Tab-separated table of N, CA, C and O in Angstrom:
chain	number	residue	atom	x	y	z
A	1	GLY	N	-9.662	-14.389	6.224
A	1	GLY	CA	-9.692	-13.178	6.629
A	1	GLY	C	-9.437	-11.837	5.487
A	1	GLY	O	-10.352	-11.594	4.872
A	2	VAL	N	-8.105	-11.471	5.529
A	2	VAL	CA	-7.920	-10.227	4.717
A	2	VAL	C	-8.246	-10.608	3.182
A	2	VAL	O	-8.878	-10.027	2.582
A	3	TYR	N	-7.759	-12.028	2.823
A	3	TYR	CA	-7.815	-12.382	1.525
A	3	TYR	C	-9.332	-12.270	1.001
A	3	TYR	O	-9.720	-11.998	-0.058
A	4	ASN	N	-10.250	-13.125	1.683
A	4	ASN	CA	-11.558	-13.253	1.574
A	4	ASN	C	-12.129	-11.848	1.424
A	4	ASN	O	-13.042	-11.617	0.559
A	5	PHE	N	-11.939	-11.053	2.474
A	5	PHE	CA	-12.630	-9.651	2.518
A	5	PHE	C	-12.174	-8.899	1.189
A	5	PHE	O	-13.121	-8.235	0.396
A	6	MET	N	-10.911	-8.799	0.955
A	6	MET	CA	-10.545	-8.013	-0.425
A	6	MET	C	-11.134	-8.558	-1.549
A	6	MET	O	-11.578	-7.791	-2.393
A	7	THR	N	-11.027	-10.027	-1.880
A	7	THR	CA	-11.603	-10.543	-2.969
A	7	THR	C	-13.105	-10.196	-2.958
A	7	THR	O	-13.691	-9.981	-4.211
A	8	SER	N	-13.970	-10.407	-1.886
A	8	SER	CA	-15.378	-9.993	-1.916
A	8	SER	C	-15.518	-8.609	-2.382
A	8	SER	O	-16.433	-8.351	-3.162
A	9	LEU	N	-14.911	-7.644	-1.583
A	9	LEU	CA	-14.830	-6.239	-1.990
A	9	LEU	C	-14.657	-5.955	-3.485
A	9	LEU	O	-15.349	-5.414	-4.093
A	10	ARG	N	-13.519	-6.716	-3.937
A	10	ARG	CA	-13.165	-6.422	-5.466
A	10	ARG	C	-14.228	-7.121	-6.464
A	10	ARG	O	-14.753	-6.131	-7.191
A	11	ASP	N	-14.751	-8.097	-6.190
A	11	ASP	CA	-15.717	-8.758	-7.005
A	11	ASP	C	-17.030	-7.772	-7.050
A	11	ASP	O	-17.622	-7.600	-8.277
A	12	ALA	N	-17.491	-7.462	-5.781
A	12	ALA	CA	-18.698	-6.651	-5.831
A	12	ALA	C	-18.409	-5.379	-6.499
A	12	ALA	O	-19.347	-4.920	-7.064
A	13	GLY	N	-17.354	-4.774	-6.156
A	13	GLY	CA	-17.209	-3.427	-6.896
A	13	GLY	C	-17.046	-3.486	-8.209
A	13	GLY	O	-17.489	-2.510	-8.881
A	14	ARG	N	-16.628	-4.284	-8.735
A	14	ARG	CA	-16.293	-4.655	-10.110
A	14	ARG	C	-17.575	-4.936	-10.957
A	14	ARG	O	-17.635	-4.579	-12.274
A	15	LYS	N	-18.435	-5.196	-10.279
A	15	LYS	CA	-19.816	-5.353	-10.953
A	15	LYS	C	-20.545	-4.038	-11.151
A	15	LYS	O	-21.185	-3.720	-12.221
A	16	ILE	N	-20.148	-2.991	-10.507
A	16	ILE	CA	-20.527	-1.624	-10.757
A	16	ILE	C	-19.423	-0.892	-11.463
A	16	ILE	O	-19.907	-0.102	-12.432
A	17	ASN	N	-18.284	-1.019	-11.235
A	17	ASN	CA	-17.078	-0.522	-11.987
A	17	ASN	C	-16.085	-1.438	-12.286
A	17	ASN	O	-15.202	-1.938	-11.574
A	18	PRO	N	-15.976	-1.989	-13.435
A	18	PRO	CA	-15.144	-2.838	-14.031
A	18	PRO	C	-13.686	-2.598	-13.895
A	18	PRO	O	-12.719	-3.367	-13.811
A	19	ASP	N	-13.495	-1.433	-13.852
A	19	ASP	CA	-12.043	-0.754	-13.581
A	19	ASP	C	-11.456	-0.650	-12.201
A	19	ASP	O	-10.314	-0.041	-12.032
A	20	LEU	N	-12.396	-1.013	-11.326
A	20	LEU	CA	-11.973	-0.980	-9.820
A	20	LEU	C	-10.732	-1.397	-9.688
A	20	LEU	O	-10.481	-2.510	-9.751
A	21	GLN	N	-9.904	-0.450	-8.822
A	21	GLN	CA	-8.413	-1.048	-8.333
A	21	GLN	C	-8.485	-0.890	-6.856
A	21	GLN	O	-9.044	0.081	-6.323
A	22	LEU	N	-8.127	-1.959	-6.087
A	22	LEU	CA	-7.908	-1.806	-4.651
A	22	LEU	C	-6.671	-1.734	-4.239
A	22	LEU	O	-5.855	-2.653	-4.915
A	23	THR	N	-6.353	-1.206	-3.130
A	23	THR	CA	-5.022	-1.406	-2.476
A	23	THR	C	-5.346	-1.450	-0.879
A	23	THR	O	-6.191	-0.972	-0.481
A	24	VAL	N	-4.329	-2.163	-0.169
A	24	VAL	CA	-4.288	-2.229	1.188
A	24	VAL	C	-3.304	-1.107	1.592
A	24	VAL	O	-2.095	-1.182	1.212
A	25	ASN	N	-3.717	-0.315	2.518
A	25	ASN	CA	-2.787	0.576	3.093
A	25	ASN	C	-1.859	-0.048	4.368
A	25	ASN	O	-2.619	-0.174	5.154
A	26	THR	N	-0.764	-0.053	4.148
A	26	THR	CA	0.111	-0.692	5.008
A	26	THR	C	0.857	0.384	5.925
A	26	THR	O	1.978	0.342	6.210
A	27	GLN	N	0.343	1.392	6.224
A	27	GLN	CA	0.788	2.576	6.904
A	27	GLN	C	1.642	1.910	8.409
A	27	GLN	O	1.073	1.401	8.973
A	28	ARG	N	2.638	2.710	8.114
A	28	ARG	CA	3.736	2.539	9.432
A	28	ARG	C	2.995	2.746	10.898
A	28	ARG	O	2.311	3.589	10.952
A	29	GLY	N	3.072	1.975	11.691
A	29	GLY	CA	2.383	2.142	13.069
A	29	GLY	C	0.992	1.333	13.104
A	29	GLY	O	0.665	0.913	14.103
A	30	TRP	N	0.306	1.042	11.856
A	30	TRP	CA	-0.911	0.154	11.808
A	30	TRP	C	-0.405	-1.059	12.115
A	30	TRP	O	-1.347	-1.768	12.698
A	31	TYR	N	0.547	-1.661	11.433
A	31	TYR	CA	0.761	-3.106	11.489
A	31	TYR	C	2.481	-3.264	11.870
A	31	TYR	O	3.110	-2.430	11.288
A	32	THR	N	2.675	-4.298	12.137
A	32	THR	CA	4.048	-4.651	12.339
A	32	THR	C	4.545	-5.087	11.011
A	32	THR	O	3.830	-5.447	10.181
A	33	SER	N	5.936	-5.122	10.822
A	33	SER	CA	6.561	-5.594	9.533
A	33	SER	C	6.118	-7.086	9.348
A	33	SER	O	5.802	-7.311	8.031
A	34	ASP	N	5.932	-7.952	10.371
A	34	ASP	CA	5.572	-9.309	10.131
A	34	ASP	C	4.152	-9.273	9.452
A	34	ASP	O	3.699	-10.206	8.734
A	35	GLU	N	3.322	-8.442	10.275
A	35	GLU	CA	1.878	-8.387	9.656
A	35	GLU	C	1.887	-8.060	8.157
A	35	GLU	O	1.026	-8.496	7.312
A	36	VAL	N	2.661	-6.900	7.743
A	36	VAL	CA	2.544	-6.563	6.496
A	36	VAL	C	3.037	-7.433	5.718
A	36	VAL	O	2.561	-7.770	4.474
A	37	GLU	N	3.945	-8.238	5.946
A	37	GLU	CA	4.549	-9.372	5.138
A	37	GLU	C	3.477	-10.447	4.900
A	37	GLU	O	3.181	-10.796	3.694
A	38	ARG	N	2.776	-10.755	5.987
A	38	ARG	CA	1.787	-11.802	5.863
A	38	ARG	C	0.524	-11.394	5.057
A	38	ARG	O	0.012	-12.132	4.001
A	39	ILE	N	0.180	-10.207	5.079
A	39	ILE	CA	-0.845	-9.493	4.282
A	39	ILE	C	-0.405	-9.455	2.841
A	39	ILE	O	-1.220	-9.853	2.052
A	40	VAL	N	0.706	-8.959	2.562
A	40	VAL	CA	1.198	-8.684	0.985
A	40	VAL	C	1.371	-10.160	0.481
A	40	VAL	O	0.976	-10.337	-0.767
A	41	GLU	N	1.837	-11.079	1.136
A	41	GLU	CA	2.030	-12.342	0.454
A	41	GLU	C	0.698	-13.123	0.162
A	41	GLU	O	0.657	-14.012	-0.655
A	42	ILE	N	-0.505	-12.815	0.813
A	42	ILE	CA	-1.795	-13.564	0.616
A	42	ILE	C	-2.666	-12.889	-0.306
A	42	ILE	O	-3.504	-13.301	-1.020
A	43	LEU	N	-2.461	-11.397	-0.616
A	43	LEU	CA	-3.273	-10.719	-1.366
A	43	LEU	C	-3.327	-11.272	-2.905
A	43	LEU	O	-2.383	-11.616	-3.492
A	44	PRO	N	-4.458	-11.316	-3.398
A	44	PRO	CA	-4.411	-11.664	-4.811
A	44	PRO	C	-3.509	-10.685	-5.751
A	44	PRO	O	-3.417	-9.440	-5.318
A	45	GLU	N	-3.033	-11.173	-6.845
A	45	GLU	CA	-2.270	-10.481	-7.715
A	45	GLU	C	-2.619	-9.118	-8.177
A	45	GLU	O	-1.968	-8.133	-8.111
A	46	ASP	N	-3.798	-8.883	-8.406
A	46	ASP	CA	-4.636	-7.622	-8.761
A	46	ASP	C	-5.015	-6.685	-7.692
A	46	ASP	O	-5.593	-5.595	-8.010
A	47	ILE	N	-4.629	-6.945	-6.467
A	47	ILE	CA	-4.876	-5.995	-5.420
A	47	ILE	C	-3.614	-5.376	-4.700
A	47	ILE	O	-2.637	-6.319	-4.602
A	48	GLY	N	-3.340	-4.376	-4.967
A	48	GLY	CA	-2.215	-3.475	-4.612
A	48	GLY	C	-1.973	-3.222	-3.140
A	48	GLY	O	-2.721	-3.521	-2.330
A	49	VAL	N	-0.904	-2.629	-2.838
A	49	VAL	CA	-0.385	-2.119	-1.537
A	49	VAL	C	0.078	-0.508	-1.671
A	49	VAL	O	0.757	-0.326	-2.729
A	50	SER	N	-0.307	0.202	-0.826
A	50	SER	CA	-0.126	1.369	-0.484
A	50	SER	C	0.614	1.838	0.883
A	50	SER	O	0.162	1.156	1.813
A	51	LEU	N	1.328	2.879	0.938
A	51	LEU	CA	1.728	3.297	2.271
A	51	LEU	C	2.392	4.881	2.084
A	51	LEU	O	2.513	5.159	0.950
A	52	LYS	N	2.268	5.370	3.098
A	52	LYS	CA	3.077	6.670	3.214
A	52	LYS	C	4.312	6.533	3.940
A	52	LYS	O	4.687	5.534	4.891
A	53	THR	N	5.434	7.277	3.491
A	53	THR	CA	6.697	7.387	4.276
A	53	THR	C	7.324	8.549	4.212
A	53	THR	O	6.571	9.645	3.637
A	54	THR	N	8.553	8.538	4.808
A	54	THR	CA	9.245	9.915	4.718
A	54	THR	C	10.736	9.706	4.012
A	54	THR	O	10.899	8.625	3.830
A	55	PRO	N	11.117	10.820	3.492
A	55	PRO	CA	12.395	10.561	2.742
A	55	PRO	C	13.424	9.852	3.629
A	55	PRO	O	13.593	9.984	4.758
A	56	GLY	N	14.171	8.916	3.018
A	56	GLY	CA	15.104	7.958	3.559
A	56	GLY	C	14.469	6.610	4.227
A	56	GLY	O	15.396	5.707	4.522
A	57	ASN	N	13.337	6.568	4.367
A	57	ASN	CA	12.721	5.206	4.893
A	57	ASN	C	12.113	4.564	3.870
A	57	ASN	O	10.765	4.383	3.716
A	58	TRP	N	13.016	3.758	3.142
A	58	TRP	CA	12.829	2.860	2.095
A	58	TRP	C	12.687	1.456	2.277
A	58	TRP	O	12.419	0.595	1.447
A	59	LYS	N	13.063	0.942	3.718
A	59	LYS	CA	13.332	-0.441	3.986
A	59	LYS	C	11.648	-1.208	3.648
A	59	LYS	O	11.911	-2.022	3.058
A	60	LEU	N	10.703	-0.698	4.194
A	60	LEU	CA	9.404	-1.240	4.110
A	60	LEU	C	9.016	-1.429	2.483
A	60	LEU	O	8.699	-2.450	2.137
A	61	ILE	N	9.335	-0.219	1.733
A	61	ILE	CA	9.032	-0.441	0.418
A	61	ILE	C	9.778	-1.465	-0.446
A	61	ILE	O	9.309	-2.174	-1.052
A	62	ASN	N	11.203	-1.586	-0.122
A	62	ASN	CA	12.042	-2.519	-0.719
A	62	ASN	C	11.546	-3.943	-0.187
A	62	ASN	O	11.660	-4.802	-1.104
A	63	ASN	N	11.065	-4.017	1.054
A	63	ASN	CA	10.387	-5.296	1.533
A	63	ASN	C	9.282	-5.815	0.668
A	63	ASN	O	9.167	-7.022	0.230
A	64	ILE	N	8.459	-4.867	0.680
A	64	ILE	CA	7.164	-5.208	-0.127
A	64	ILE	C	7.474	-5.360	-1.644
A	64	ILE	O	6.889	-6.511	-2.046
A	65	ARG	N	8.376	-4.694	-2.050
A	65	ARG	CA	8.730	-5.418	-3.612
A	65	ARG	C	9.222	-6.686	-3.646
A	65	ARG	O	8.933	-7.465	-4.516
A	66	SER	N	10.209	-7.102	-2.614
A	66	SER	CA	10.757	-8.341	-2.534
A	66	SER	C	9.602	-9.465	-2.316
A	66	SER	O	9.885	-10.601	-2.547
A	67	TRP	N	8.461	-9.004	-1.768
A	67	TRP	CA	7.402	-9.936	-1.375
A	67	TRP	C	6.516	-9.976	-2.585
A	67	TRP	O	5.322	-10.493	-2.547
A	68	GLY	N	6.737	-9.334	-3.814
A	68	GLY	CA	5.994	-9.664	-4.960
A	68	GLY	C	5.147	-8.266	-5.310
A	68	GLY	O	4.250	-8.688	-6.472
A	69	LYS	N	5.091	-7.225	-4.727
A	69	LYS	CA	4.080	-6.234	-5.085
A	69	LYS	C	5.103	-4.783	-5.439
A	69	LYS	O	6.013	-4.761	-4.703
A	70	GLU	N	4.490	-4.043	-6.029
A	70	GLU	CA	4.826	-2.638	-6.319
A	70	GLU	C	4.194	-1.740	-5.661
A	70	GLU	O	3.138	-1.517	-6.285
A	71	PRO	N	4.504	-1.142	-4.487
A	71	PRO	CA	3.544	-0.401	-3.779
A	71	PRO	C	3.435	0.928	-4.422
A	71	PRO	O	4.110	1.425	-4.943
A	72	GLN	N	2.382	1.646	-4.149
A	72	GLN	CA	1.978	2.862	-4.349
A	72	GLN	C	2.419	3.740	-3.218
A	72	GLN	O	1.966	3.428	-1.832
A	73	VAL	N	3.265	4.583	-3.315
A	73	VAL	CA	4.010	5.315	-2.183
A	73	VAL	C	3.828	6.838	-2.062
A	73	VAL	O	3.826	7.538	-3.117
A	74	GLN	N	3.303	7.430	-1.028
A	74	GLN	CA	3.228	8.880	-0.972
A	74	GLN	C	4.430	9.111	0.173
A	74	GLN	O	4.538	8.713	1.404
A	75	VAL	N	5.140	10.279	-0.559
A	75	VAL	CA	6.451	10.302	0.490
A	75	VAL	C	5.917	11.745	1.076
A	75	VAL	O	5.559	12.858	0.644
A	76	GLU	N	5.979	11.784	2.405
A	76	GLU	CA	5.587	13.209	3.156
A	76	GLU	C	6.786	13.665	3.822
A	76	GLU	O	7.976	13.146	3.859
A	77	GLY	N	6.823	15.026	4.158
A	77	GLY	CA	7.806	15.759	4.712
A	77	GLY	C	8.545	16.486	3.645
A	77	GLY	O	9.871	16.921	3.991
A	78	LEU	N	8.339	16.456	2.358
A	78	LEU	CA	8.940	17.336	1.443
A	78	LEU	C	8.334	18.429	1.194
A	78	LEU	O	7.045	18.763	1.392
A	79	SER	N	9.162	19.562	1.016
A	79	SER	CA	8.655	20.884	0.568
A	79	SER	C	9.368	21.416	-0.532
A	79	SER	O	10.490	21.025	-0.932
A	80	ASN	N	8.681	22.498	-1.282
A	80	ASN	CA	9.203	23.060	-2.306
A	80	ASN	C	10.143	24.118	-1.908
A	80	ASN	O	9.761	25.038	-1.164
A	81	PRO	N	11.465	24.014	-2.129
A	81	PRO	CA	12.456	25.070	-1.556
A	81	PRO	C	12.147	26.611	-1.759
A	81	PRO	O	12.360	27.418	-1.186
A	82	TRP	N	11.457	26.829	-3.073
A	82	TRP	CA	11.155	28.049	-3.075
A	82	TRP	C	9.738	28.700	-3.033
A	82	TRP	O	9.504	29.830	-3.048
A	83	LYS	N	8.993	27.782	-2.300
A	83	LYS	CA	7.717	28.214	-1.874
A	83	LYS	C	7.561	27.394	-0.337
A	83	LYS	O	7.344	26.506	-0.287
A	84	GLN	N	7.695	28.287	0.624
A	84	GLN	CA	7.533	28.112	2.109
A	84	GLN	C	6.119	27.272	2.351
A	84	GLN	O	5.141	27.831	1.899
A	85	LEU	N	6.163	26.319	3.222
A	85	LEU	CA	4.744	25.888	3.563
A	85	LEU	C	3.998	26.668	4.480
A	85	LEU	O	4.711	27.442	5.263
A	86	THR	N	2.726	27.141	4.355
A	86	THR	CA	2.159	27.804	5.084
A	86	THR	C	1.066	27.207	6.002
A	86	THR	O	0.716	26.155	5.779
C-alpha cells in the first residue's frame, strides 16, 4: 500500500529531479494515532513526515520522533503580538 506507492512516486520523481524529497502529511483528523504509527514505521528512511499542529499539541510530534522520523511541523494559531491578524 503506502510503502509501494511512496517508493514508486519517489523513484519516478527522482528521474526528473534527483533532489526530490517526499513527505506524508499526517494531519490530525485524517488518520488515527494508530494509523499514523503504522504509516511512519513502514516508510522508507528517505521519505519524511509532516503535519500541522497548534501550540501545546506536541504529543503526536514526540510519538513520530519515537517511531524514527523527525517531522516537518507547521504550527498554526500563532500571531505576531505587534501586528494584528487582518
